[in-house]
Amino acid sequence: MAGRLEGKVAVITGGVSGIGLGTVELFVAEGAQVVAADIQDEKGKMLEQRFPGRVRYAHCDVTAEVEIAAAVQLAKSEFGGLDILFNNAGISDAMRSIPEIEAETWTWIYNVLVRGPALGMKHAVPLMLERGGGAIVNTASIAGLQAGWGPIAYSSAKAAVIHMSRVAAAQLSPQNIRVNAICPGLIATSIFGASLGMPREGADQLAALVAAHAAKVQPVPKAGMPDDIAQAALYLASDASAFVTGTHLVVDGGITVGSRHAWDVSAPNPFAEMFGDSFAPPTAQGQ
Ligand code: NAP
């Protein structure tokens, strides 16, 4: 059976780690050729060696327009054109109070998370037009939908990514380019440790810890993994979502569905506390 991305060419930023790496692996398995754009050169070179002829690594700091332009051009010079852009590179900072956050931190976070994807689109669109259209997928976050899932600069930048995706979708739909966002929940990657300034080994351990904890506190009792987001990116990048644009797909094991008592009978239920058992949630067995 033909892969769902047979004949397609993709650029994936943040492509050598976590969600980006999982997406490179899945897209290649589905027949795509991929430019993995990132700032971790050693891992990038190893990725190229794993997938000869299918993956090219581009050193690309998404805060540098010239490097984004070069990564996108590599898709054309190496693989003949561009059909898919996954704007996924990301960083975060620690949770701090508003007066503590330096102006430079706001600039850095917005440069990577908002300006980076904006410039990615700027350079990808002309190449997509040469192919008659394309699909852009931007990684946002549940932190862009609700307070409490990340630091303020990160969260507000991710909200901007969601809205930028909508506006871009409206602007680009006449040119047959779809734009959508993904809002991951808690996914086991090194971003948590990295945002606390931990060395990589410690960051990987923290990733496992976060995932294991999330599995206990979200409705779907399994840790969110990079492949869970890669599958969403595959859907939004492929022709299966030909009628979908300007939306954001929440992939979070249900962690944002509502108050915990809605799915966990052992959690405190403010209504039951006020009004008694008639407000306790029904169980699956109806007991
Ligand atoms: P990750 O494993 O740390 O991967 C992110 C990659 O982007 C890393 O290789 C990182 O390199 C790279 N990067 C950082 N700054 C960059 C820059 N200026 N230019 C190019 N690449 C850069 O983290 P991840 O969790 O997979 O993150 C992927 C995306 O998902 C991010 O946009 C993140 O905000 C989003 N997200 C993640 C979660 C989660 O729970 N993991 C939840 C919601 C949204 P370094 O390691 O050297 O920084």
Coordinates of C-alpha atoms and ligand atoms in Angstrom, one line a residue:
M1 CA 0.0 0.0 0.0
A2 CA 1.3 3.5 -0.9
G3 CA 2.3 5.7 2.0
R4 CA 0.1 8.6 2.9
L5 CA 2.8 11.1 2.0
E6 CA 4.2 9.3 -1.1
G7 CA 5.9 11.9 -3.4
K8 CA 5.6 14.7 -0.9
V9 CA 8.5 16.9 0.5
A10 CA 8.4 18.3 4.0
V11 CA 10.4 20.7 6.1
I12 CA 10.2 20.0 9.8
T13 CA 11.7 22.5 12.2
G14 CA 12.9 21.2 15.6
G15 CA 13.2 18.0 13.6
V16 CA 16.0 16.1 15.5
S17 CA 14.3 15.9 18.9
G18 CA 11.1 15.0 20.6
I19 CA 7.9 15.7 18.6
G20 CA 9.9 16.8 15.5
L21 CA 12.0 13.7 15.5
G22 CA 8.9 11.5 15.9
T23 CA 7.3 13.3 12.9
V24 CA 10.4 12.9 10.7
E25 CA 10.3 9.2 11.4
L26 CA 6.6 8.9 10.7
F27 CA 6.7 11.1 7.5
V28 CA 9.6 9.0 6.1
A29 CA 7.7 5.8 6.9
E30 CA 4.7 7.3 4.9
G31 CA 6.8 8.0 1.9
A32 CA 7.9 11.6 2.3
Q33 CA 11.3 13.1 1.8
V34 CA 12.2 15.4 4.7
V35 CA 14.4 18.3 5.5
A36 CA 15.0 18.2 9.3
A37 CA 15.8 21.7 10.4
D38 CA 17.3 22.2 13.9
I39 CA 20.2 23.6 15.9
Q40 CA 21.6 20.2 17.1
D41 CA 24.1 19.5 14.3
E42 CA 25.4 16.2 15.7
K43 CA 22.0 14.6 16.0
G44 CA 21.0 16.1 12.6
K45 CA 24.0 14.4 10.9
M46 CA 23.1 11.1 12.6
L47 CA 19.5 11.4 11.4
E48 CA 20.7 11.9 7.8
Q49 CA 22.8 8.7 8.1
R50 CA 19.7 6.8 9.4
F51 CA 17.7 7.7 6.4
P52 CA 20.0 8.1 3.4
G53 CA 18.3 9.8 0.4
R54 CA 15.1 10.4 2.5
V55 CA 16.3 13.0 5.1
R56 CA 18.6 16.0 4.8
Y57 CA 19.6 17.9 7.9
A58 CA 19.7 21.8 7.8
H59 CA 21.3 23.8 10.5
C60 CA 18.5 26.3 11.1
D61 CA 18.0 28.6 14.0
V62 CA 14.4 29.7 13.4
T63 CA 15.3 33.2 14.8
A64 CA 17.6 33.7 11.7
E65 CA 15.6 34.4 8.6
V66 CA 18.5 33.5 6.3
E67 CA 18.8 30.1 7.9
I68 CA 15.0 29.5 7.5
A69 CA 15.2 30.5 3.9
A70 CA 18.1 28.1 3.3
A71 CA 16.3 25.2 5.0
V72 CA 13.3 25.7 2.8
Q73 CA 15.5 26.1 -0.4
L74 CA 17.2 22.8 0.5
A75 CA 13.9 21.1 0.1
K76 CA 13.8 22.3 -3.5
S77 CA 17.5 21.8 -4.4
E78 CA 17.6 18.3 -2.8
F79 CA 14.1 16.9 -3.3
G80 CA 12.6 19.1 -6.1
G81 CA 10.1 21.3 -4.2
L82 CA 8.1 21.7 -1.1
D83 CA 4.6 20.5 -0.1
I84 CA 4.6 20.5 3.7
L85 CA 6.0 22.8 6.4
F86 CA 5.8 21.7 10.0
N87 CA 6.7 24.7 12.2
N88 CA 7.6 22.9 15.3
A89 CA 10.9 24.1 16.8
G90 CA 10.3 25.3 20.4
I91 CA 11.7 26.3 23.7
S92 CA 10.2 27.4 27.0
D93 CA 11.4 29.1 30.1
A94 CA 10.8 28.5 33.8
M95 CA 7.6 29.6 35.6
R96 CA 8.3 33.0 37.0
S97 CA 6.3 36.0 38.2
I98 CA 5.7 38.8 35.7
P99 CA 8.0 41.3 37.4
E100 CA 10.9 38.8 37.3
I101 CA 10.8 38.2 33.5
E102 CA 13.4 40.1 31.5
A103 CA 12.5 42.0 28.4
E104 CA 15.0 39.8 26.5
T105 CA 13.1 36.6 27.6
W106 CA 9.9 37.9 26.0
T107 CA 11.9 38.8 22.8
W108 CA 13.6 35.3 22.7
I109 CA 10.4 33.3 23.3
Y110 CA 8.4 35.3 20.7
N111 CA 11.2 35.2 18.2
V112 CA 11.4 31.4 18.3
L113 CA 7.7 30.5 18.8
V114 CA 5.9 33.2 16.7
R115 CA 8.3 35.0 14.4
G116 CA 10.0 31.7 13.5
P117 CA 6.8 30.1 12.2
A118 CA 5.8 33.4 10.5
L119 CA 9.1 33.5 8.6
G120 CA 8.8 29.8 7.9
M121 CA 5.5 30.4 6.1
K122 CA 7.0 33.5 4.3
H123 CA 9.6 31.4 2.7
A124 CA 7.6 28.2 2.2
V125 CA 4.6 29.7 0.4
P126 CA 6.3 30.7 -2.8
L127 CA 7.7 27.1 -3.2
M128 CA 4.3 25.6 -2.4
L129 CA 2.7 27.8 -5.1
E130 CA 5.1 26.2 -7.6
R131 CA 3.6 22.8 -6.7
G132 CA 0.0 24.1 -6.8
G133 CA -0.6 24.2 -3.1
G134 CA 0.6 22.7 0.2
A135 CA -0.1 22.2 3.9
I136 CA 1.4 24.1 6.8
V137 CA 1.1 22.7 10.4
N138 CA 2.2 24.9 13.4
T139 CA 2.9 23.4 16.8
A140 CA 1.0 25.4 19.4
S141 CA 0.1 24.0 22.9
I142 CA -2.7 23.6 25.3
A143 CA -0.9 26.4 27.1
G144 CA -2.2 28.6 24.3
L145 CA -5.8 27.7 25.2
Q146 CA -5.8 27.8 29.0
A147 CA -3.8 29.3 31.8
G148 CA -1.8 27.0 34.0
W149 CA 0.0 24.8 31.4
G150 CA 3.2 27.0 31.0
P151 CA 4.9 30.2 31.7
I152 CA 3.2 33.4 30.6
A153 CA 5.5 34.3 27.6
Y154 CA 5.3 30.8 26.3
S155 CA 1.6 30.5 26.8
S156 CA 0.7 33.8 25.1
A157 CA 3.1 33.0 22.2
K158 CA 1.3 29.7 21.7
A159 CA -2.0 31.6 21.7
A160 CA -0.6 33.8 19.0
V161 CA 0.4 30.7 17.0
I162 CA -3.2 29.4 17.1
H163 CA -4.6 32.7 15.8
M164 CA -1.8 33.2 13.3
S165 CA -2.7 29.8 11.8
R166 CA -6.3 30.9 11.4
V167 CA -5.5 34.2 9.8
A168 CA -2.9 32.5 7.5
A169 CA -5.5 29.9 6.6
A170 CA -7.9 32.5 5.5
Q171 CA -5.3 34.3 3.5
L172 CA -3.8 31.3 1.8
S173 CA -6.9 29.2 1.1
P174 CA -7.5 30.7 -2.4
Q175 CA -4.0 29.5 -3.2
N176 CA -4.7 25.9 -2.1
I177 CA -2.5 26.1 1.0
R178 CA -4.0 24.9 4.2
V179 CA -2.8 26.0 7.6
N180 CA -3.6 24.3 10.9
A181 CA -2.2 24.2 14.4
I182 CA -1.8 21.3 16.9
C183 CA -2.1 21.8 20.6
P184 CA -0.2 19.0 22.4
G185 CA -0.8 18.3 26.0
L186 CA 2.0 16.9 28.2
I187 CA 4.4 14.9 25.9
A188 CA 7.5 13.1 27.0
T189 CA 10.3 15.2 25.5
S190 CA 13.3 17.0 26.8
I191 CA 11.7 20.4 26.6
F192 CA 10.8 20.5 30.3
G193 CA 14.3 19.9 31.4
A194 CA 15.7 22.2 28.7
S195 CA 13.5 25.1 29.9
L196 CA 14.9 24.6 33.4
G197 CA 18.5 24.7 32.1
M198 CA 19.1 21.0 32.9
P199 CA 21.8 19.0 31.0
R200 CA 20.4 16.7 28.4
E201 CA 20.6 13.5 30.4
G202 CA 18.7 15.0 33.3
A203 CA 16.2 16.5 30.8
D204 CA 15.5 13.1 29.4
Q205 CA 14.8 11.7 32.9
L206 CA 12.5 14.6 33.7
A207 CA 10.6 13.9 30.4
A208 CA 9.9 10.3 31.6
L209 CA 8.8 11.6 35.0
V210 CA 6.4 14.2 33.5
A211 CA 4.9 11.6 31.1
A212 CA 4.4 9.1 33.9
H213 CA 2.8 11.7 36.1
A214 CA 0.5 13.0 33.3
A215 CA -0.7 9.4 32.7
K216 CA -2.0 9.5 36.2
V217 CA -3.7 12.9 36.1
Q218 CA -5.3 13.0 32.6
P219 CA -8.4 11.0 31.4
V220 CA -6.4 8.8 29.0
P221 CA -4.2 6.8 31.3
K222 CA -1.1 6.7 29.1
A223 CA 1.9 9.0 28.8
G224 CA 1.7 11.3 25.8
M225 CA 4.5 10.4 23.3
P226 CA 6.0 12.2 20.3
D227 CA 4.3 9.7 18.0
D228 CA 0.9 10.8 19.3
I229 CA 1.6 14.3 17.9
A230 CA 3.3 13.0 14.8
Q231 CA 0.1 11.2 13.9
A232 CA -1.9 14.4 14.2
A233 CA 0.7 16.2 12.1
L234 CA 0.4 13.4 9.5
Y235 CA -3.3 13.9 9.3
L236 CA -3.1 17.7 8.9
A237 CA -0.2 17.4 6.4
S238 CA -1.9 14.7 4.2
D239 CA -4.7 14.8 1.8
A240 CA -6.9 13.1 4.4
S241 CA -7.5 16.6 5.8
A242 CA -8.1 18.3 2.4
F243 CA -11.2 20.0 3.8
V244 CA -9.6 21.1 7.1
T245 CA -8.0 24.5 7.5
G246 CA -7.7 27.3 10.1
T247 CA -8.4 24.9 13.0
H248 CA -6.3 23.7 16.0
L249 CA -6.3 20.0 16.9
V250 CA -6.0 19.3 20.6
V251 CA -4.0 16.1 21.3
D252 CA -3.7 15.9 25.1
G253 CA -5.1 12.7 26.4
G254 CA -8.2 14.7 27.5
I255 CA -6.3 16.8 30.1
T256 CA -8.2 19.9 29.1
V257 CA -11.7 18.4 29.0
G258 CA -12.7 19.8 32.4
S259 CA -12.5 19.5 36.1
R260 CA -10.8 16.3 37.2
H261 CA -13.9 15.1 39.2
A262 CA -15.6 14.7 35.7
W263 CA -13.6 11.5 35.1
D264 CA -12.1 10.6 38.4
V265 CA -14.6 9.6 41.2
S266 CA -12.0 9.9 43.8
A267 CA -11.2 13.5 43.0
P268 CA -12.9 16.3 45.1
N269 CA -16.2 17.3 43.5
P270 CA -17.2 20.8 44.5
F271 CA -20.8 20.1 43.6
A272 CA -21.0 16.9 45.6
E273 CA -19.5 18.7 48.5
M274 CA -22.2 21.4 48.3
F275 CA -25.2 19.3 47.2
G276 CA -24.5 15.7 48.2
D277 CA -24.4 12.4 46.3
S278 CA -26.9 13.4 43.7
F279 CA -24.1 15.5 42.1
A280 CA -21.5 12.7 42.2
P281 CA -20.4 11.7 38.7
P282 CA -21.9 8.4 37.3
T283 CA -19.4 5.6 37.0
A284 CA -19.0 3.5 33.8
Q285 CA -20.9 0.6 35.6
G286 CA -23.7 3.0 36.5
Q287 CA -23.1 2.4 40.3
Ligands
NAP1 P1 12.3 19.2 22.2 O1 12.5 17.7 22.3 O2 13.2 20.0 23.0 O3 12.5 19.6 20.7 C1 12.5 20.9 20.2 C2 13.7 21.1 19.3 O4 13.7 22.4 18.8 C3 15.0 20.8 19.9 O5 15.9 20.1 19.1 C4 15.6 22.2 20.1 O6 17.0 22.3 20.3 C5 15.1 22.9 18.9 N1 15.2 24.3 18.9 C6 15.2 25.1 20.0 N2 15.4 26.4 19.6 C7 15.5 26.4 18.3 C8 15.7 27.4 17.3 N3 15.8 28.7 17.7 N4 15.7 27.1 16.0 C9 15.6 25.8 15.7 N5 15.4 24.8 16.5 C10 15.3 25.1 17.8 O7 10.8 19.6 22.5 P2 9.4 19.1 22.0 O8 8.5 18.9 23.2 O9 9.5 18.1 21.0 O10 8.9 20.5 21.3 C11 8.4 20.6 20.0 C12 7.3 21.6 20.0 O11 6.2 21.1 20.7 C13 7.6 23.0 20.6 O12 7.1 24.0 19.8 C14 6.9 22.9 21.9 O13 6.6 24.2 22.4 C15 5.7 22.1 21.6 N6 5.0 21.5 22.7 C16 5.6 20.6 23.5 C17 4.8 20.0 24.5 C18 5.4 18.9 25.4 O14 4.8 18.5 26.4 N7 6.5 18.4 25.1 C19 3.5 20.4 24.8 C20 3.0 21.4 24.0 C21 3.7 22.0 22.9 P3 17.6 22.5 21.8 O15 17.2 21.2 22.5 O16 19.0 22.7 21.6 O17 16.9 23.7 22.4

